[in-house]
Short mmCIF file of C-alpha atoms in Angstrom, two decimals:
data_model
loop_
_atom_site.label_atom_id
_atom_site.label_comp_id
_atom_site.label_asym_id
_atom_site.label_seq_id
_atom_site.Cartn_x
_atom_site.Cartn_y
_atom_site.Cartn_z
CA MET D 1 6.62 30.54 35.83
CA ALA D 2 9.57 31.39 33.53
CA ASN D 3 7.83 32.66 29.86
CA VAL D 4 6.43 30.33 27.50
CA PRO D 5 7.87 30.80 23.70
CA THR D 6 4.59 31.67 21.62
CA ALA D 7 6.49 30.51 18.39
CA PRO D 8 6.73 26.45 17.67
CA LEU D 9 9.01 24.62 19.47
CA THR D 10 10.99 23.51 16.43
CA ARG D 11 11.80 27.53 15.73
CA ALA D 12 12.48 28.63 18.60
CA GLY D 13 14.67 26.16 20.75
CA PHE D 14 16.28 24.42 17.61
CA SER D 15 18.45 25.29 14.23
CA GLY D 16 20.50 23.90 11.79
CA PRO D 17 21.11 20.05 11.84
CA ALA D 18 19.27 19.59 15.42
CA LEU D 19 16.00 21.17 13.89
CA ARG D 20 15.81 19.09 11.16
CA LEU D 21 16.58 15.93 13.09
CA TYR D 22 13.99 17.08 15.20
CA GLU D 23 11.24 16.93 12.79
CA LEU D 24 12.90 14.02 11.38
CA ILE D 25 12.61 11.99 14.81
CA THR D 26 9.48 13.28 15.53
CA ALA D 27 7.90 12.37 12.24
CA SER D 28 5.60 9.37 14.17
CA TRP D 29 3.57 11.81 16.05
CA VAL D 30 2.30 13.58 13.09
CA ALA D 31 1.34 10.12 11.67
CA SER D 32 0.08 8.63 14.95
CA ALA D 33 -1.90 12.03 14.93
CA VAL D 34 -3.29 11.05 10.94
CA SER D 35 -4.17 7.57 11.61
CA ALA D 36 -6.01 8.61 14.65
CA ALA D 37 -8.07 10.95 12.75
CA ALA D 38 -8.52 8.22 10.05
CA GLU D 39 -9.89 5.52 12.41
CA LEU D 40 -12.34 7.91 15.02
CA GLY D 41 -13.61 9.07 11.06
CA VAL D 42 -13.75 12.61 11.92
CA ALA D 43 -13.25 13.73 8.43
CA ASP D 44 -16.29 11.95 7.75
CA VAL D 45 -18.57 13.91 9.66
CA MET D 46 -17.09 17.25 8.64
CA THR D 47 -17.32 19.76 5.34
CA ALA D 48 -16.31 22.86 4.92
CA GLU D 49 -18.39 24.46 6.36
CA PRO D 50 -17.35 25.37 10.11
CA ARG D 51 -18.97 22.35 13.37
CA SER D 52 -17.50 22.95 16.81
CA ALA D 53 -15.17 20.23 18.54
CA GLU D 54 -18.23 19.23 20.80
CA GLU D 55 -20.66 18.40 18.08
CA ILE D 56 -17.79 16.88 16.44
CA ALA D 57 -17.36 14.75 18.96
CA ALA D 58 -20.87 13.64 20.10
CA GLU D 59 -21.31 12.80 16.77
CA ILE D 60 -17.37 10.27 16.49
CA GLY D 61 -18.12 9.24 20.22
CA ALA D 62 -15.16 10.87 21.04
CA ASP D 63 -14.45 13.31 23.88
CA PRO D 64 -14.81 16.55 23.22
CA GLU D 65 -11.89 18.53 25.09
CA THR D 66 -9.33 15.74 23.66
CA LEU D 67 -10.75 16.22 20.14
CA HIS D 68 -10.05 19.34 20.72
CA ARG D 69 -6.70 19.05 21.30
CA LEU D 70 -6.79 16.58 18.08
CA LEU D 71 -8.21 19.29 15.65
CA ARG D 72 -5.53 21.98 16.59
CA ALA D 73 -3.23 19.34 15.95
CA CYS D 74 -4.91 18.77 12.69
CA THR D 75 -4.96 22.22 11.71
CA ASP D 76 -1.19 22.32 12.37
CA LEU D 77 -0.97 19.75 9.46
CA GLU D 78 -2.94 21.74 7.53
CA LEU D 79 -6.35 19.09 7.51
CA VAL D 80 -8.57 20.99 9.05
CA ASP D 81 -8.88 24.80 9.65
CA LEU D 82 -9.85 26.41 12.72
CA VAL D 83 -12.48 29.44 12.14
CA PRO D 84 -12.78 31.31 14.90
CA GLY D 85 -15.63 31.60 17.11
CA ARG D 86 -17.56 29.15 14.25
CA GLY D 87 -14.90 25.64 15.33
CA PHE D 88 -13.44 23.25 12.92
CA ALA D 89 -14.08 22.85 8.67
CA LEU D 90 -12.24 20.21 6.31
CA THR D 91 -9.65 21.25 4.33
CA GLY D 92 -8.78 20.11 0.43
CA LEU D 93 -6.08 17.68 1.65
CA GLY D 94 -8.32 16.24 4.70
CA ARG D 95 -10.84 15.51 1.83
CA ALA D 96 -8.85 12.40 1.11
CA LEU D 97 -9.18 10.78 4.93
CA ARG D 98 -12.67 11.06 4.17
CA GLY D 99 -13.69 7.31 3.31
CA ASP D 100 -16.19 8.77 0.11
CA ALA D 101 -13.19 10.14 -1.04
CA PRO D 102 -12.65 9.55 -4.91
CA ASP D 103 -9.23 9.17 -3.96
CA SER D 104 -9.28 8.26 -0.21
CA MET D 105 -6.53 7.51 2.18
CA ARG D 106 -8.82 6.72 5.33
CA ALA D 107 -8.07 2.98 5.34
CA TYR D 108 -4.19 3.11 4.45
CA ALA D 109 -3.66 5.60 7.33
CA ARG D 110 -5.90 3.21 10.06
CA TRP D 111 -3.79 0.71 9.03
CA MET D 112 -0.44 2.63 9.38
CA GLY D 113 -1.79 3.45 13.11
CA THR D 114 -2.80 -0.41 13.69
CA ARG D 115 -0.57 -2.23 16.11
CA ALA D 116 -0.19 -5.27 13.98
CA GLU D 117 2.69 -1.83 11.50
CA ARG D 118 3.94 0.52 14.41
CA SER D 119 4.89 -1.38 17.16
CA THR D 120 6.33 -4.00 14.62
CA MET D 121 8.80 -0.84 12.92
CA ALA D 122 9.92 -0.25 16.77
CA TYR D 123 12.09 -2.69 16.05
CA LEU D 124 13.86 -1.91 13.19
CA ALA D 125 17.18 -1.96 15.05
CA ASP D 126 16.31 -5.43 15.71
CA ALA D 127 15.61 -6.62 12.26
CA VAL D 128 18.86 -4.64 10.80
CA ARG D 129 21.54 -6.30 13.35
CA THR D 130 19.75 -9.68 12.39
CA GLY D 131 18.85 -9.55 8.82
CA GLY D 132 15.22 -10.78 9.05
CA PRO D 133 11.91 -10.07 9.93
CA VAL D 134 10.90 -9.24 13.29
CA PHE D 135 7.35 -9.17 13.05
CA GLU D 136 7.04 -13.04 14.50
CA ASP D 137 9.44 -11.88 17.40
CA VAL D 138 6.92 -9.39 18.28
CA HIS D 139 2.99 -11.04 18.26
CA GLY D 140 4.57 -14.25 18.58
CA ILE D 141 3.16 -15.47 14.63
CA PRO D 142 4.65 -15.12 11.17
CA VAL D 143 2.68 -12.16 9.78
CA TRP D 144 0.83 -14.06 6.96
CA SER D 145 -0.20 -16.05 9.98
CA TYR D 146 -1.10 -13.02 12.18
CA MET D 147 -3.32 -11.94 9.19
CA ARG D 148 -5.46 -15.79 9.09
CA ASN D 149 -6.11 -15.43 12.92
CA ALA D 150 -7.24 -12.33 13.08
CA PRO D 151 -9.23 -11.37 10.03
CA GLY D 152 -10.42 -7.66 10.81
CA THR D 153 -7.02 -6.87 10.56
CA ALA D 154 -6.46 -8.39 7.66
CA ALA D 155 -9.61 -7.41 6.05
CA LEU D 156 -8.04 -3.41 6.42
CA PHE D 157 -4.88 -4.87 5.47
CA ASP D 158 -6.76 -5.33 2.26
CA ARG D 159 -9.11 -2.06 2.29
CA GLY D 160 -5.30 0.14 2.88
CA MET D 161 -3.80 -1.48 0.46
CA THR D 162 -7.01 -1.47 -2.12
CA ASP D 163 -6.15 2.64 -1.18
CA ILE D 164 -2.74 2.92 -1.81
CA SER D 165 -3.00 0.90 -5.62
CA ALA D 166 -5.76 2.83 -6.40
CA GLN D 167 -3.37 5.78 -6.80
CA LEU D 168 -1.36 3.27 -8.67
CA THR D 169 -3.00 1.37 -11.00
CA ARG D 170 -4.17 4.65 -13.32
CA SER D 171 -0.86 5.10 -14.15
CA ILE D 172 0.08 1.31 -14.32
CA VAL D 173 -3.34 1.47 -17.15
CA ASP D 174 -1.48 4.25 -19.17
CA GLU D 175 1.11 3.86 -19.52
CA TYR D 176 2.23 0.04 -19.88
CA ASP D 177 0.73 -1.20 -23.30
CA PHE D 178 -1.22 -4.07 -22.60
CA GLY D 179 -2.88 -4.61 -26.18
CA GLY D 180 -2.22 -7.84 -27.72
CA ILE D 181 -3.27 -9.55 -24.29
CA GLU D 182 -5.63 -12.45 -24.67
CA CYS D 183 -5.86 -13.00 -21.41
CA LEU D 184 -4.18 -12.09 -17.61
CA VAL D 185 -3.89 -13.88 -14.42
CA ASP D 186 -4.00 -10.74 -11.83
CA VAL D 187 -1.99 -12.89 -9.80
CA GLY D 188 -2.12 -11.65 -5.88
CA GLY D 189 -4.67 -9.29 -6.72
CA GLY D 190 -7.27 -8.36 -3.61
CA HIS D 191 -10.64 -7.58 -4.17
CA GLY D 192 -9.52 -6.91 -8.04
CA ARG D 193 -9.49 -2.75 -8.44
CA LEU D 194 -6.31 -2.78 -11.22
CA LEU D 195 -8.04 -6.11 -12.66
CA SER D 196 -11.80 -3.90 -13.64
CA LEU D 197 -9.40 -1.17 -14.89
CA LEU D 198 -7.83 -3.32 -17.62
CA LEU D 199 -11.14 -5.53 -18.56
CA GLU D 200 -12.69 -2.11 -18.86
CA ALA D 201 -10.24 -0.12 -20.99
CA HIS D 202 -8.75 -3.74 -22.96
CA PRO D 203 -13.10 -4.90 -24.35
CA ARG D 204 -11.24 -7.50 -25.81
CA MET D 205 -9.25 -9.17 -22.52
CA ARG D 206 -10.05 -11.57 -19.96
CA GLY D 207 -8.85 -12.23 -16.80
CA VAL D 208 -8.62 -13.92 -13.80
CA LEU D 209 -8.60 -12.84 -10.57
CA PHE D 210 -6.25 -14.71 -8.41
CA ASP D 211 -6.41 -14.69 -4.20
CA ARG D 212 -6.81 -16.34 -0.95
CA PRO D 213 -9.95 -17.24 -1.14
CA GLU D 214 -11.00 -14.79 2.01
CA VAL D 215 -9.97 -12.12 -0.29
CA ILE D 216 -12.05 -13.11 -3.21
CA ALA D 217 -15.30 -13.73 -1.40
CA ARG D 218 -15.21 -9.91 -1.68
CA PRO D 219 -14.42 -9.43 -5.38
CA GLU D 220 -14.46 -5.24 -6.74
CA PRO D 221 -18.20 -4.18 -7.41
CA ALA D 222 -16.88 -4.12 -11.55
CA LEU D 223 -15.93 -7.38 -12.08
CA THR D 224 -19.24 -8.38 -11.39
CA ARG D 225 -21.59 -6.41 -13.95
CA GLY D 226 -22.17 -5.80 -17.93
CA ASP D 227 -19.37 -6.60 -19.74
CA VAL D 228 -16.55 -6.96 -17.39
CA ALA D 229 -18.54 -10.04 -15.75
CA THR D 230 -18.45 -11.92 -18.62
CA ARG D 231 -15.31 -11.59 -19.24
CA CYS D 232 -13.79 -12.33 -16.23
CA ARG D 233 -13.53 -14.93 -13.13
CA VAL D 234 -12.64 -14.79 -9.79
CA GLU D 235 -10.65 -18.22 -8.19
CA GLY D 236 -9.22 -19.23 -4.88
CA GLY D 237 -6.03 -20.22 -3.89
CA ASP D 238 -2.68 -20.52 -2.46
CA PHE D 239 0.07 -18.73 -5.17
CA LEU D 240 3.27 -20.17 -3.35
CA GLU D 241 2.03 -23.79 -5.12
CA GLY D 242 0.66 -22.64 -7.99
CA VAL D 243 -1.51 -20.15 -10.24
CA PRO D 244 -4.17 -20.95 -13.13
CA ALA D 245 -2.62 -22.15 -15.95
CA GLY D 246 -2.45 -21.17 -19.43
CA ALA D 247 -2.71 -17.66 -19.98
CA ASP D 248 -0.55 -15.22 -21.33
CA ALA D 249 0.47 -12.62 -19.17
CA TYR D 250 0.34 -12.98 -15.42
CA LEU D 251 0.52 -9.35 -13.29
CA LEU D 252 1.95 -9.37 -9.80
CA ALA D 253 1.16 -5.73 -8.76
CA SER D 254 2.94 -4.96 -5.21
CA VAL D 255 2.77 -8.54 -4.66
CA VAL D 256 6.78 -10.04 -4.45
CA HIS D 257 7.99 -7.24 -2.22
CA ASN D 258 6.24 -9.42 0.84
CA TRP D 259 8.33 -11.95 -0.42
CA ASN D 260 12.59 -12.49 0.33
CA ASP D 261 14.63 -13.91 -3.11
CA GLU D 262 13.30 -17.12 -1.93
CA ASP D 263 9.96 -17.18 -2.07
CA ALA D 264 9.07 -14.47 -4.78
CA ALA D 265 11.21 -16.96 -6.81
CA ARG D 266 9.15 -19.80 -6.06
CA ILE D 267 6.02 -17.59 -7.09
CA LEU D 268 7.38 -16.77 -10.11
CA SER D 269 8.24 -20.38 -10.82
CA ARG D 270 4.81 -21.06 -10.30
CA CYS D 271 3.96 -18.52 -13.21
CA ARG D 272 6.82 -19.68 -14.95
CA GLU D 273 5.41 -23.32 -15.23
CA ALA D 274 1.85 -21.74 -16.27
CA VAL D 275 2.42 -18.88 -18.27
CA ALA D 276 1.70 -20.02 -22.15
CA PRO D 277 5.00 -20.39 -23.98
CA ARG D 278 4.85 -16.63 -26.11
CA GLY D 279 3.37 -15.59 -22.57
CA ARG D 280 4.62 -12.74 -20.43
CA VAL D 281 5.18 -11.99 -16.57
CA LEU D 282 5.14 -8.49 -15.05
CA LEU D 283 5.62 -6.91 -12.09
CA ALA D 284 4.06 -3.56 -11.05
CA GLU D 285 6.59 -2.59 -8.10
CA VAL D 286 8.24 0.52 -6.62
CA LEU D 287 12.22 0.44 -7.74
CA VAL D 288 15.26 1.08 -5.44
CA PRO D 289 17.41 3.25 -7.57
CA GLU D 290 20.54 1.30 -8.65
CA GLY D 291 22.27 4.33 -8.47
CA PRO D 292 22.66 7.41 -6.03
CA GLU D 293 19.45 10.27 -6.32
CA PRO D 294 17.04 9.75 -3.63
CA ALA D 295 14.24 7.92 -3.49
CA PRO D 296 12.65 8.05 0.24
CA THR D 297 9.30 6.22 -0.70
CA ALA D 298 11.36 3.41 -2.27
CA THR D 299 13.61 2.98 1.12
CA LEU D 300 11.53 3.95 3.71
CA MET D 301 8.86 1.31 2.31
CA ASP D 302 11.87 -1.77 1.38
CA LEU D 303 12.50 -1.12 5.73
CA SER D 304 9.09 -1.88 5.65
CA MET D 305 9.48 -5.00 4.04
CA LEU D 306 12.08 -5.81 6.27
CA VAL D 307 10.32 -5.62 9.29
CA GLN D 308 7.10 -6.62 8.46
CA CYS D 309 7.90 -10.09 6.76
CA GLY D 310 11.35 -10.76 5.21
CA GLY D 311 10.63 -8.95 1.92
CA LYS D 312 12.31 -6.25 -0.01
CA GLN D 313 12.24 -3.31 -2.66
CA ARG D 314 14.01 -4.45 -5.55
CA THR D 315 15.94 -2.39 -7.72
CA GLU D 316 16.61 -2.98 -11.82
CA ARG D 317 19.45 -5.33 -11.19
CA GLN D 318 17.70 -8.27 -8.03
CA PHE D 319 14.71 -7.91 -10.46
CA ALA D 320 16.92 -9.06 -13.65
CA ASP D 321 18.77 -12.21 -11.18
CA LEU D 322 15.79 -12.34 -9.60
CA LEU D 323 13.79 -13.45 -12.96
CA ARG D 324 16.45 -15.90 -14.10
CA ASP D 325 16.85 -17.51 -11.20
CA SER D 326 12.27 -18.87 -11.96
CA GLY D 327 12.94 -19.50 -14.96
CA PHE D 328 12.58 -16.25 -17.26
CA ARG D 329 15.03 -13.18 -18.59
CA LEU D 330 14.68 -9.42 -17.75
CA GLU D 331 13.01 -8.01 -21.17
CA ARG D 332 12.38 -4.22 -19.86
CA ILE D 333 11.82 -1.84 -17.66
CA VAL D 334 8.46 0.14 -18.26
CA PRO D 335 7.85 3.41 -15.75
CA ALA D 336 4.72 4.42 -15.09
CA GLN D 337 3.80 7.27 -12.37
CA GLY D 338 5.74 6.47 -8.96
CA ILE D 339 5.70 2.97 -10.12
CA ALA D 340 7.48 1.13 -12.79
CA VAL D 341 5.87 -2.50 -14.97
CA VAL D 342 9.13 -5.14 -15.13
CA GLU D 343 8.19 -7.78 -17.76
CA GLY D 344 9.97 -10.75 -17.84
CA THR D 345 9.72 -13.04 -20.28
CA PRO D 346 10.39 -17.06 -20.73
CA ALA D 347 14.29 -18.36 -20.49
#
């Protein structure tokens, strides 16, 4: 048998452009390993103190030998450390895969490993050929109908989006001046994490959490206690048909990117019909730059929106057009950490 190189394949067998391409092509292997560790709950039963693969496997209900192989890969990904003779220990990076971590990304990692997400992205080339989403072609039903018929998957999606919003919402609260807003409707606000932060930061603000009835059935605990509860109401409905009327601000955080231009304009038109005369609409979104500067988070997210639901990440110019088509005008864009707040006022 020929000698097997001990150096990693990407160092021993590739160089130059081929090396970088190999890393890009096999990036899905990395994502699969992270998603598997999250789905199994590996980090939830680990600490900085080493444990054997056998101990961990017994606690999470996995095969010890194959779990050892997964943990070995997670060591290379810096999620765990291998302590010779003692087992595997969780790293600082790996702690974010715990469900109880303040900056937990476990639910999002689990969502990214679902068939609904991963198998749909496998058909990206078809979406580019046709110019539209491929979710229905892959799964036999449109994405939002799929979610309604698969409550477990929908709940995981909601928790995953909460993981993401937890990383972005604080910067929105800190960077955009919400002072002076008396009543704010969080349209498509999920469980209300962002709204709860806003109400805590602005004691005179009143809020309405508006989303599908099955989503608002599980509101953020902070919305249901203390002073915040007295200033907030929760309302279910369909934002394609209408939103609660009379507020002076309508916030849509990571909502319109789920929809094509026609449907996004329809949602914003419902907000235009409901907003107070001197009110505003606020779109918190990851922007695609107008120029050539790199923005892989925005551009790759844009492809995910394409295949899943026909949505898109938009540029400043595209937001201006979208707001104009729904009865608003673009007033300004306030950048925040990793996201921006697009402000529109009635035209």
